[in-house]
């Protein structure tokens, strides 16, 4: 019997090159492609299509757990995903070390890990499954396998892998890894036919990866084992382990390439061409939408007049272009980005500038997802903020208090169960309550339809960090966000 194959999905990162759609609170894995599925859901479904794969382990930030679980509900109907929840980001080496420990504990050292970033696109999934089978054959012999993508252009934004001696059909030893090259060097690599792009996807036995950590990063492995042991009593329900903050935060922040793959002796690569993209910038996302006769593409309602090679990403309103060429317009309710197509990989400069000027538009959308539902900021000015709050059936906010603001709730749909100080009561459509600052309160939806209310906040400080939590169903730490 062949060893169990366990998908490990790495789901993190802010995706700053895709701002203002991708933000820290709702990063790139949750972005949707034209078929309506998010990148995260597509990745999990791709892994599940490998016939004998076990339920996936998803390594993600603690803040994305409930959002991920809700997003994946349709994709995991045949078998629940499991989660490793990171309190902070520490790059890919700690994530893979802990995933290897989790898989080894569950399935044994011979179990195979198929490591996939959550934000990649693979168009030819049949060809991908063929590549996985080739990688399994070599990984079963003790090789750490990476997947290399056929070089299609002299890209300077990717790392490269030089192919070594053939090992088996469709598989080579890795001669060396190469950092992101200059354009001239990238052209040489492409012309030689001896290189492929480093995709960041891997396949290996759990025991072999742990042995590689022991050989090349023993201190990181010891710290990961300590974190794993200290996290066994921190389960968030039956499907998730929350990694203990103190022991996880001390792990070295380093990529798996630098930590292991560039030093290990038995490293193989399966080169392939199956429509891979890491969707790393707006031009790569735009390529997934059909072009008109002048090369214009759109997601949303767009009108192109005397324009060529443009892309519009809109939401709730018409976006029109006139007399422009190779211009991208990214329209969201609270931020609009206009850029030259040639500068698509430089959007991080804009995000850095947005962060430096203050506010939270680098991190949050107007609508912010929460474990219990979402809220949308309708209007904000000195002294007041107005929100639309939606609570899912059966969900509840934490029992909480604010020191510096009062709140007025008006129900517009559904039924609210309200705790307001010592009182507990129901509010129905067109009914309201006032919550003075310093008063413990909670909002619940006891019904079967979404609860929608308008919240009016008043006070000199209206930041989301003005909160003291007393009870919370979702295990969030006090003084975090609602």
Short mmCIF file of C-alpha atoms in Angstrom, two decimals:
data_model
loop_
_atom_site.label_atom_id
_atom_site.label_comp_id
_atom_site.label_asym_id
_atom_site.label_seq_id
_atom_site.Cartn_x
_atom_site.Cartn_y
_atom_site.Cartn_z
CA UNK A 1 0.00 0.00 0.00
CA UNK A 2 1.35 3.42 -0.91
CA UNK A 3 1.93 6.00 1.81
CA UNK A 4 -0.84 8.44 2.71
CA UNK A 5 -0.69 11.72 0.77
CA UNK A 6 -1.66 14.73 2.87
CA UNK A 7 -2.15 18.14 1.24
CA UNK A 8 -0.73 21.03 3.26
CA UNK A 9 -2.10 24.41 2.18
CA UNK A 10 -0.09 27.50 3.15
CA UNK A 11 -2.64 30.31 3.38
CA UNK A 12 -1.18 33.63 4.48
CA UNK A 13 0.46 36.82 3.34
CA UNK A 14 -1.03 40.23 2.64
CA UNK A 15 -0.83 40.14 -1.18
CA UNK A 16 0.17 43.80 -1.28
CA UNK A 17 0.69 43.82 -5.05
CA UNK A 18 -3.07 43.26 -5.42
CA UNK A 19 -4.13 46.16 -3.22
CA UNK A 20 -6.73 47.62 -2.83
CA UNK A 21 -8.68 44.35 -3.28
CA UNK A 22 -6.20 42.27 -1.26
CA UNK A 23 -5.62 43.72 2.21
CA UNK A 24 -4.26 42.42 5.48
CA UNK A 25 -7.72 41.61 6.85
CA UNK A 26 -8.84 39.92 3.61
CA UNK A 27 -5.70 38.79 1.75
CA UNK A 28 -5.12 37.29 -1.68
CA UNK A 29 -6.24 33.67 -0.94
CA UNK A 30 -9.80 35.00 -0.55
CA UNK A 31 -9.84 36.80 -3.90
CA UNK A 32 -12.19 35.29 -6.47
CA UNK A 33 -11.56 34.42 -10.10
CA UNK A 34 -14.15 34.63 -12.90
CA UNK A 35 -15.77 31.32 -11.88
CA UNK A 36 -16.66 32.82 -8.48
CA UNK A 37 -14.38 30.54 -6.44
CA UNK A 38 -11.67 31.96 -4.24
CA UNK A 39 -8.03 31.02 -4.76
CA UNK A 40 -8.10 29.19 -1.42
CA UNK A 41 -11.14 27.13 -2.32
CA UNK A 42 -9.73 26.28 -5.75
CA UNK A 43 -6.50 25.05 -4.11
CA UNK A 44 -8.30 22.84 -1.60
CA UNK A 45 -10.53 21.36 -4.31
CA UNK A 46 -7.48 20.75 -6.53
CA UNK A 47 -5.82 18.81 -3.71
CA UNK A 48 -9.00 16.87 -2.92
CA UNK A 49 -9.19 15.71 -6.56
CA UNK A 50 -6.10 13.55 -5.98
CA UNK A 51 -7.93 10.31 -5.36
CA UNK A 52 -6.24 8.96 -2.23
CA UNK A 53 -5.36 12.23 -0.54
CA UNK A 54 -6.28 12.67 3.11
CA UNK A 55 -8.09 15.80 4.36
CA UNK A 56 -5.85 18.83 4.02
CA UNK A 57 -4.01 20.62 6.78
CA UNK A 58 -4.38 24.36 6.24
CA UNK A 59 -1.72 26.53 7.87
CA UNK A 60 -3.09 30.02 8.31
CA UNK A 61 -3.20 32.97 10.68
CA UNK A 62 -5.47 32.72 13.70
CA UNK A 63 -7.42 35.74 12.43
CA UNK A 64 -8.37 33.92 9.19
CA UNK A 65 -9.65 30.71 10.79
CA UNK A 66 -13.41 31.34 10.81
CA UNK A 67 -13.28 33.15 7.47
CA UNK A 68 -11.40 30.19 5.96
CA UNK A 69 -13.78 27.65 7.44
CA UNK A 70 -16.81 29.48 6.06
CA UNK A 71 -15.12 29.92 2.67
CA UNK A 72 -14.33 26.21 2.44
CA UNK A 73 -17.69 24.84 3.56
CA UNK A 74 -18.67 23.86 -0.03
CA UNK A 75 -15.18 22.52 -0.85
CA UNK A 76 -14.80 20.28 2.18
CA UNK A 77 -18.17 18.55 2.14
CA UNK A 78 -16.45 15.23 1.39
CA UNK A 79 -14.02 15.54 4.27
CA UNK A 80 -13.31 18.29 6.78
CA UNK A 81 -10.09 20.26 6.49
CA UNK A 82 -7.85 20.62 9.53
CA UNK A 83 -6.16 23.85 10.59
CA UNK A 84 -2.85 24.86 12.14
CA UNK A 85 -3.39 28.40 13.36
CA UNK A 86 -0.39 30.72 13.55
CA UNK A 87 -0.54 33.64 16.01
CA UNK A 88 1.92 35.64 13.86
CA UNK A 89 3.54 35.15 10.46
CA UNK A 90 6.93 33.40 10.53
CA UNK A 91 7.53 32.50 6.85
CA UNK A 92 7.36 29.05 5.27
CA UNK A 93 10.05 27.06 7.10
CA UNK A 94 8.33 27.15 10.53
CA UNK A 95 4.97 26.44 8.87
CA UNK A 96 6.33 23.38 7.06
CA UNK A 97 8.22 22.13 10.12
CA UNK A 98 5.04 22.20 12.21
CA UNK A 99 2.93 20.71 9.41
CA UNK A 100 5.47 17.87 9.13
CA UNK A 101 5.19 17.23 12.87
CA UNK A 102 1.38 17.25 12.64
CA UNK A 103 1.28 14.86 9.68
CA UNK A 104 3.89 12.52 11.22
CA UNK A 105 1.89 12.39 14.46
CA UNK A 106 -1.30 11.60 12.56
CA UNK A 107 -0.08 9.30 9.76
CA UNK A 108 3.54 8.35 10.54
CA UNK A 109 6.92 9.42 9.19
CA UNK A 110 6.32 7.79 5.78
CA UNK A 111 3.28 9.97 5.05
CA UNK A 112 3.75 12.31 2.10
CA UNK A 113 3.12 16.05 2.34
CA UNK A 114 1.99 17.88 -0.79
CA UNK A 115 2.68 21.53 0.08
CA UNK A 116 0.69 24.07 -1.95
CA UNK A 117 0.41 27.85 -1.55
CA UNK A 118 -3.24 28.85 -1.31
CA UNK A 119 -2.95 31.67 -3.83
CA UNK A 120 -1.76 29.93 -7.00
CA UNK A 121 -3.73 29.09 -10.14
CA UNK A 122 -3.29 25.84 -12.08
CA UNK A 123 -5.30 25.67 -15.28
CA UNK A 124 -4.50 22.08 -16.37
CA UNK A 125 -5.29 20.07 -13.26
CA UNK A 126 -4.99 16.72 -15.04
CA UNK A 127 -1.38 17.54 -15.97
CA UNK A 128 -0.78 18.65 -12.37
CA UNK A 129 -2.00 15.30 -11.03
CA UNK A 130 0.39 13.54 -13.42
CA UNK A 131 3.24 15.65 -12.04
CA UNK A 132 2.22 14.79 -8.48
CA UNK A 133 2.37 11.08 -9.30
CA UNK A 134 5.88 11.49 -10.72
CA UNK A 135 6.92 13.37 -7.58
CA UNK A 136 5.43 10.69 -5.29
CA UNK A 137 7.55 8.02 -6.92
CA UNK A 138 10.78 9.91 -6.22
CA UNK A 139 9.73 11.20 -2.78
CA UNK A 140 9.08 7.61 -1.69
CA UNK A 141 12.81 7.03 -2.25
CA UNK A 142 13.80 9.76 0.18
CA UNK A 143 14.02 12.80 -2.10
CA UNK A 144 12.64 16.22 -1.25
CA UNK A 145 10.78 17.22 -4.40
CA UNK A 146 9.93 20.66 -5.74
CA UNK A 147 7.80 21.48 -8.76
CA UNK A 148 9.39 23.60 -11.49
CA UNK A 149 7.40 25.52 -14.05
CA UNK A 150 8.39 25.83 -17.69
CA UNK A 151 10.03 29.21 -18.35
CA UNK A 152 7.64 31.14 -20.62
CA UNK A 153 9.37 34.53 -20.58
CA UNK A 154 12.55 36.02 -19.09
CA UNK A 155 10.83 36.90 -15.81
CA UNK A 156 12.92 38.62 -13.14
CA UNK A 157 10.37 38.17 -10.36
CA UNK A 158 10.82 34.40 -9.94
CA UNK A 159 13.58 32.21 -8.58
CA UNK A 160 14.98 29.61 -11.02
CA UNK A 161 16.04 25.96 -10.72
CA UNK A 162 18.76 24.42 -12.87
CA UNK A 163 17.95 20.86 -13.90
CA UNK A 164 20.46 18.16 -13.04
CA UNK A 165 20.64 14.48 -13.99
CA UNK A 166 17.40 12.62 -14.77
CA UNK A 167 16.17 10.43 -11.89
CA UNK A 168 12.99 8.92 -13.30
CA UNK A 169 10.56 9.78 -16.09
CA UNK A 170 9.67 13.43 -15.70
CA UNK A 171 12.01 13.99 -12.75
CA UNK A 172 15.50 15.47 -12.36
CA UNK A 173 17.93 16.06 -9.56
CA UNK A 174 18.32 19.75 -8.76
CA UNK A 175 21.73 21.08 -9.76
CA UNK A 176 21.23 24.43 -8.08
CA UNK A 177 18.75 27.12 -7.09
CA UNK A 178 19.16 30.62 -8.51
CA UNK A 179 17.85 33.83 -6.98
CA UNK A 180 15.72 36.29 -8.98
CA UNK A 181 18.02 37.18 -11.91
CA UNK A 182 18.60 40.25 -14.01
CA UNK A 183 16.65 40.37 -17.28
CA UNK A 184 19.79 39.56 -19.26
CA UNK A 185 20.54 36.51 -17.13
CA UNK A 186 16.87 35.43 -17.25
CA UNK A 187 17.04 35.50 -21.05
CA UNK A 188 20.11 33.24 -20.91
CA UNK A 189 18.30 30.80 -18.63
CA UNK A 190 15.29 30.69 -20.93
CA UNK A 191 17.42 30.15 -24.04
CA UNK A 192 19.39 27.32 -22.44
CA UNK A 193 16.36 25.13 -21.76
CA UNK A 194 18.09 23.91 -18.60
CA UNK A 195 16.12 25.99 -16.11
CA UNK A 196 12.59 26.19 -14.76
CA UNK A 197 10.81 28.59 -12.45
CA UNK A 198 10.68 27.74 -8.76
CA UNK A 199 6.95 27.43 -8.04
CA UNK A 200 7.04 27.12 -4.24
CA UNK A 201 5.17 23.77 -4.34
CA UNK A 202 6.75 20.68 -2.75
CA UNK A 203 6.26 16.99 -2.03
CA UNK A 204 8.21 14.92 0.51
CA UNK A 205 7.89 12.36 3.30
CA UNK A 206 7.31 13.82 6.74
CA UNK A 207 10.26 11.94 8.21
CA UNK A 208 12.63 13.06 5.45
CA UNK A 209 11.75 16.72 5.99
CA UNK A 210 12.19 16.42 9.74
CA UNK A 211 15.57 14.76 9.17
CA UNK A 212 16.53 17.63 6.86
CA UNK A 213 15.64 20.13 9.56
CA UNK A 214 17.71 18.13 12.04
CA UNK A 215 20.69 18.32 9.67
CA UNK A 216 20.40 21.95 8.54
CA UNK A 217 18.22 23.82 11.05
CA UNK A 218 18.34 21.83 14.30
CA UNK A 219 17.54 24.81 16.54
CA UNK A 220 14.45 25.63 14.51
CA UNK A 221 13.33 22.00 14.70
CA UNK A 222 13.80 21.88 18.47
CA UNK A 223 11.79 25.06 18.85
CA UNK A 224 9.08 23.69 16.52
CA UNK A 225 8.84 20.49 18.56
CA UNK A 226 8.50 22.54 21.74
CA UNK A 227 5.76 24.64 20.09
CA UNK A 228 3.95 21.51 18.90
CA UNK A 229 4.00 19.96 22.39
CA UNK A 230 2.85 23.15 24.11
CA UNK A 231 -0.03 23.53 21.62
CA UNK A 232 -1.71 20.16 22.16
CA UNK A 233 -4.12 21.58 24.74
CA UNK A 234 -5.04 24.57 22.54
CA UNK A 235 -7.49 22.93 20.18
CA UNK A 236 -10.14 25.23 18.72
CA UNK A 237 -12.85 22.67 18.26
CA UNK A 238 -12.19 19.29 16.60
CA UNK A 239 -10.61 20.67 13.42
CA UNK A 240 -7.98 23.18 14.56
CA UNK A 241 -4.88 23.52 16.70
CA UNK A 242 -3.93 27.03 17.78
CA UNK A 243 -0.15 27.23 17.99
CA UNK A 244 1.00 28.59 21.34
CA UNK A 245 1.97 32.23 20.86
CA UNK A 246 5.09 32.39 23.01
CA UNK A 247 6.76 29.26 21.67
CA UNK A 248 5.79 30.00 18.06
CA UNK A 249 6.98 33.62 18.08
CA UNK A 250 10.57 32.58 18.86
CA UNK A 251 10.84 30.43 15.72
CA UNK A 252 13.26 31.78 13.13
CA UNK A 253 11.43 33.56 10.29
CA UNK A 254 12.96 32.01 7.18
CA UNK A 255 11.72 30.48 3.93
CA UNK A 256 11.87 26.74 3.34
CA UNK A 257 14.09 27.37 0.30
CA UNK A 258 16.78 29.11 2.32
CA UNK A 259 16.43 26.86 5.36
CA UNK A 260 16.33 23.43 3.69
CA UNK A 261 16.08 23.08 -0.08
CA UNK A 262 19.22 25.04 -0.95
CA UNK A 263 21.28 22.89 1.46
CA UNK A 264 19.79 19.38 1.37
CA UNK A 265 21.62 16.75 -0.70
CA UNK A 266 18.71 14.78 -2.14
CA UNK A 267 16.54 17.43 -3.81
CA UNK A 268 14.60 16.67 -6.98
CA UNK A 269 12.45 18.70 -9.33
CA UNK A 270 9.48 17.76 -11.49
CA UNK A 271 9.40 20.30 -14.35
CA UNK A 272 6.00 20.87 -15.86
CA UNK A 273 3.71 23.10 -17.82
CA UNK A 274 0.18 23.06 -16.53
CA UNK A 275 -1.00 26.65 -16.71
CA UNK A 276 0.59 27.76 -13.45
CA UNK A 277 0.48 31.31 -12.12
CA UNK A 278 1.17 32.71 -8.68
CA UNK A 279 -1.19 35.63 -9.47
CA UNK A 280 1.48 37.94 -8.10
CA UNK A 281 0.32 41.21 -9.69
CA UNK A 282 -2.65 42.82 -11.41
CA UNK A 283 -1.47 41.93 -14.93
CA UNK A 284 -1.46 38.25 -13.97
CA UNK A 285 -4.97 38.44 -12.55
CA UNK A 286 -6.19 40.40 -15.59
CA UNK A 287 -5.03 37.56 -17.87
CA UNK A 288 -7.84 35.38 -16.48
CA UNK A 289 -10.49 37.63 -18.04
CA UNK A 290 -11.42 37.61 -21.72
CA UNK A 291 -10.06 40.44 -23.88
CA UNK A 292 -12.03 42.49 -26.40
CA UNK A 293 -10.75 43.23 -29.92
CA UNK A 294 -8.47 46.00 -28.57
CA UNK A 295 -7.03 43.97 -25.73
CA UNK A 296 -9.17 45.47 -22.94
CA UNK A 297 -10.32 43.26 -20.06
CA UNK A 298 -12.75 43.83 -17.23
CA UNK A 299 -14.06 42.35 -14.01
CA UNK A 300 -17.26 44.26 -13.30
CA UNK A 301 -19.11 46.96 -15.22
CA UNK A 302 -16.64 48.71 -17.56
CA UNK A 303 -16.83 50.85 -20.70
CA UNK A 304 -13.76 51.27 -22.91
CA UNK A 305 -13.83 54.18 -25.39
CA UNK A 306 -10.86 54.57 -27.73
CA UNK A 307 -8.73 52.57 -25.26
CA UNK A 308 -6.23 49.76 -25.73
CA UNK A 309 -4.76 47.11 -23.45
CA UNK A 310 -6.57 48.36 -20.35
CA UNK A 311 -7.99 46.44 -17.39
CA UNK A 312 -10.79 47.55 -15.08
CA UNK A 313 -11.55 45.77 -11.82
CA UNK A 314 -14.77 47.25 -10.47
CA UNK A 315 -17.52 46.39 -8.04
CA UNK A 316 -20.69 48.45 -7.68
CA UNK A 317 -20.46 51.15 -10.36
CA UNK A 318 -19.56 51.75 -13.97
CA UNK A 319 -15.90 52.54 -14.67
CA UNK A 320 -15.17 54.13 -18.07
CA UNK A 321 -11.87 54.82 -19.80
CA UNK A 322 -11.29 57.26 -22.67
CA UNK A 323 -8.25 57.58 -24.92
CA UNK A 324 -5.82 55.64 -22.73
CA UNK A 325 -3.50 52.72 -23.32
CA UNK A 326 -2.16 50.05 -20.94
CA UNK A 327 -3.84 51.62 -17.92
CA UNK A 328 -5.30 49.56 -15.07
CA UNK A 329 -8.12 50.89 -12.86
CA UNK A 330 -8.89 49.02 -9.63
CA UNK A 331 -12.05 50.41 -8.05
CA UNK A 332 -13.22 49.54 -4.51
CA UNK A 333 -15.73 51.37 -2.28
CA UNK A 334 -13.05 53.24 -0.32
CA UNK A 335 -9.96 53.30 -2.58
CA UNK A 336 -9.20 53.54 -6.31
CA UNK A 337 -5.85 52.54 -7.81
CA UNK A 338 -4.83 53.77 -11.28
CA UNK A 339 -1.55 52.40 -12.60
CA UNK A 340 0.53 51.91 -15.70
CA UNK A 341 0.45 48.25 -16.73
CA UNK A 342 4.25 48.23 -16.74
CA UNK A 343 4.29 49.11 -13.03
CA UNK A 344 2.02 46.27 -11.91
CA UNK A 345 4.67 44.70 -9.69
CA UNK A 346 5.35 48.02 -7.91
CA UNK A 347 1.99 48.38 -6.14
CA UNK A 348 3.66 47.65 -2.80
CA UNK A 349 5.10 51.17 -3.02
CA UNK A 350 1.56 52.53 -2.92
CA UNK A 351 0.64 50.32 0.05
CA UNK A 352 3.70 51.54 1.95
CA UNK A 353 2.68 55.15 1.25
CA UNK A 354 -0.92 54.47 2.36
CA UNK A 355 0.34 52.95 5.61
CA UNK A 356 2.73 55.84 6.22
CA UNK A 357 -0.01 58.48 5.92
CA UNK A 358 -2.01 56.88 8.73
CA UNK A 359 -5.43 55.26 8.87
CA UNK A 360 -6.20 51.64 8.11
CA UNK A 361 -6.93 51.48 4.36
CA UNK A 362 -3.83 49.33 3.86
CA UNK A 363 -5.41 46.70 6.11
CA UNK A 364 -9.21 46.93 6.06
CA UNK A 365 -11.99 47.25 3.53
CA UNK A 366 -15.16 49.21 4.18
CA UNK A 367 -16.76 45.83 4.88
CA UNK A 368 -14.82 43.76 7.41
CA UNK A 369 -15.44 40.03 7.95
CA UNK A 370 -15.71 38.72 11.50
CA UNK A 371 -16.33 35.20 12.88
CA UNK A 372 -19.92 36.17 13.64
CA UNK A 373 -20.64 37.95 10.33
CA UNK A 374 -19.45 41.34 9.08
CA UNK A 375 -19.71 45.08 9.49
CA UNK A 376 -19.64 47.89 6.93
CA UNK A 377 -18.64 51.45 7.78
CA UNK A 378 -21.30 53.68 6.19
CA UNK A 379 -20.01 57.04 7.38
CA UNK A 380 -17.34 58.32 9.74
CA UNK A 381 -16.39 61.78 10.96
CA UNK A 382 -14.95 63.28 14.16
CA UNK A 383 -17.17 62.21 17.03
CA UNK A 384 -19.31 59.58 15.29
CA UNK A 385 -19.24 56.45 13.12
CA UNK A 386 -22.19 54.66 11.49
CA UNK A 387 -22.00 50.94 10.70
CA UNK A 388 -24.19 48.32 9.09
CA UNK A 389 -23.75 45.17 11.18
CA UNK A 390 -24.80 41.71 9.94
CA UNK A 391 -24.79 38.71 12.30
CA UNK A 392 -25.17 35.19 10.90
CA UNK A 393 -27.88 32.91 12.33
CA UNK A 394 -26.76 31.33 15.59
CA UNK A 395 -23.69 33.58 15.90
CA UNK A 396 -22.87 36.13 18.61
CA UNK A 397 -20.42 38.93 19.28
CA UNK A 398 -18.29 38.74 22.41
CA UNK A 399 -19.51 40.00 25.78
CA UNK A 400 -17.62 43.29 25.77
CA UNK A 401 -17.29 46.86 26.93
CA UNK A 402 -15.97 50.13 25.46
CA UNK A 403 -14.41 52.83 27.60
CA UNK A 404 -14.48 55.71 25.12
CA UNK A 405 -17.60 55.31 23.02
CA UNK A 406 -21.34 54.72 23.39
CA UNK A 407 -23.47 52.82 20.86
CA UNK A 408 -27.04 52.95 19.60
CA UNK A 409 -28.39 49.83 17.85
CA UNK A 410 -31.41 49.89 15.51
CA UNK A 411 -32.63 46.54 14.11
CA UNK A 412 -33.62 46.63 10.43
CA UNK A 413 -33.97 42.88 9.76
CA UNK A 414 -34.31 39.80 11.92
CA UNK A 415 -34.36 39.46 15.69
CA UNK A 416 -31.58 40.47 18.07
CA UNK A 417 -30.91 39.03 21.51
CA UNK A 418 -29.27 41.86 23.44
CA UNK A 419 -27.32 41.95 26.69
CA UNK A 420 -27.18 45.54 27.93
CA UNK A 421 -25.72 45.81 31.39
CA UNK A 422 -27.83 43.66 33.72
CA UNK A 423 -30.68 43.38 31.23
CA UNK A 424 -31.24 40.74 28.56
CA UNK A 425 -34.01 41.20 25.99
CA UNK A 426 -35.08 40.77 22.35
CA UNK A 427 -35.21 43.51 19.73
CA UNK A 428 -37.19 43.18 16.52
CA UNK A 429 -37.35 45.24 13.32
CA UNK A 430 -37.56 49.01 14.00
CA UNK A 431 -36.72 48.58 17.68
CA UNK A 432 -33.54 49.97 19.26
CA UNK A 433 -31.38 50.21 22.37
CA UNK A 434 -28.73 52.59 23.70
CA UNK A 435 -25.51 51.30 25.29
CA UNK A 436 -23.56 53.87 27.34
CA UNK A 437 -19.77 53.69 27.46
CA UNK A 438 -18.50 51.45 30.23
CA UNK A 439 -21.49 49.09 29.95
CA UNK A 440 -21.06 45.35 29.32
CA UNK A 441 -23.02 44.28 26.26
CA UNK A 442 -23.47 41.49 23.74
CA UNK A 443 -25.36 41.05 20.46
CA UNK A 444 -26.66 37.63 19.35
CA UNK A 445 -28.75 36.31 16.48
CA UNK A 446 -31.12 33.64 17.84
CA UNK A 447 -33.02 33.39 14.56
CA UNK A 448 -32.69 31.54 11.27
CA UNK A 449 -32.23 34.59 9.02
CA UNK A 450 -29.38 37.13 9.03
CA UNK A 451 -29.70 39.83 11.66
CA UNK A 452 -29.04 43.31 10.23
CA UNK A 453 -28.80 46.44 12.34
CA UNK A 454 -27.46 49.96 12.14
CA UNK A 455 -24.94 50.88 14.82
CA UNK A 456 -24.29 54.53 15.62
CA UNK A 457 -21.13 55.10 17.65
CA UNK A 458 -20.51 58.36 19.53
CA UNK A 459 -17.35 59.45 21.30
CA UNK A 460 -14.02 61.19 20.98
CA UNK A 461 -12.23 57.93 20.09
CA UNK A 462 -13.84 55.31 17.82
CA UNK A 463 -10.94 52.96 17.09
CA UNK A 464 -11.59 49.23 16.87
CA UNK A 465 -9.07 48.63 19.68
CA UNK A 466 -11.34 50.29 22.28
CA UNK A 467 -12.70 46.99 23.49
CA UNK A 468 -12.47 44.82 26.60
CA UNK A 469 -13.68 41.26 26.14
CA UNK A 470 -15.14 39.20 28.99
CA UNK A 471 -16.42 36.16 27.06
CA UNK A 472 -15.94 35.09 23.44
CA UNK A 473 -17.06 31.98 21.55
CA UNK A 474 -14.22 32.25 19.07
CA UNK A 475 -11.22 32.17 21.40
CA UNK A 476 -10.02 35.66 20.49
CA UNK A 477 -7.70 37.29 22.98
CA UNK A 478 -8.90 40.30 24.97
CA UNK A 479 -8.24 43.76 23.54
CA UNK A 480 -8.24 42.42 19.99
CA UNK A 481 -10.80 43.47 17.39
CA UNK A 482 -14.49 42.64 17.54
#
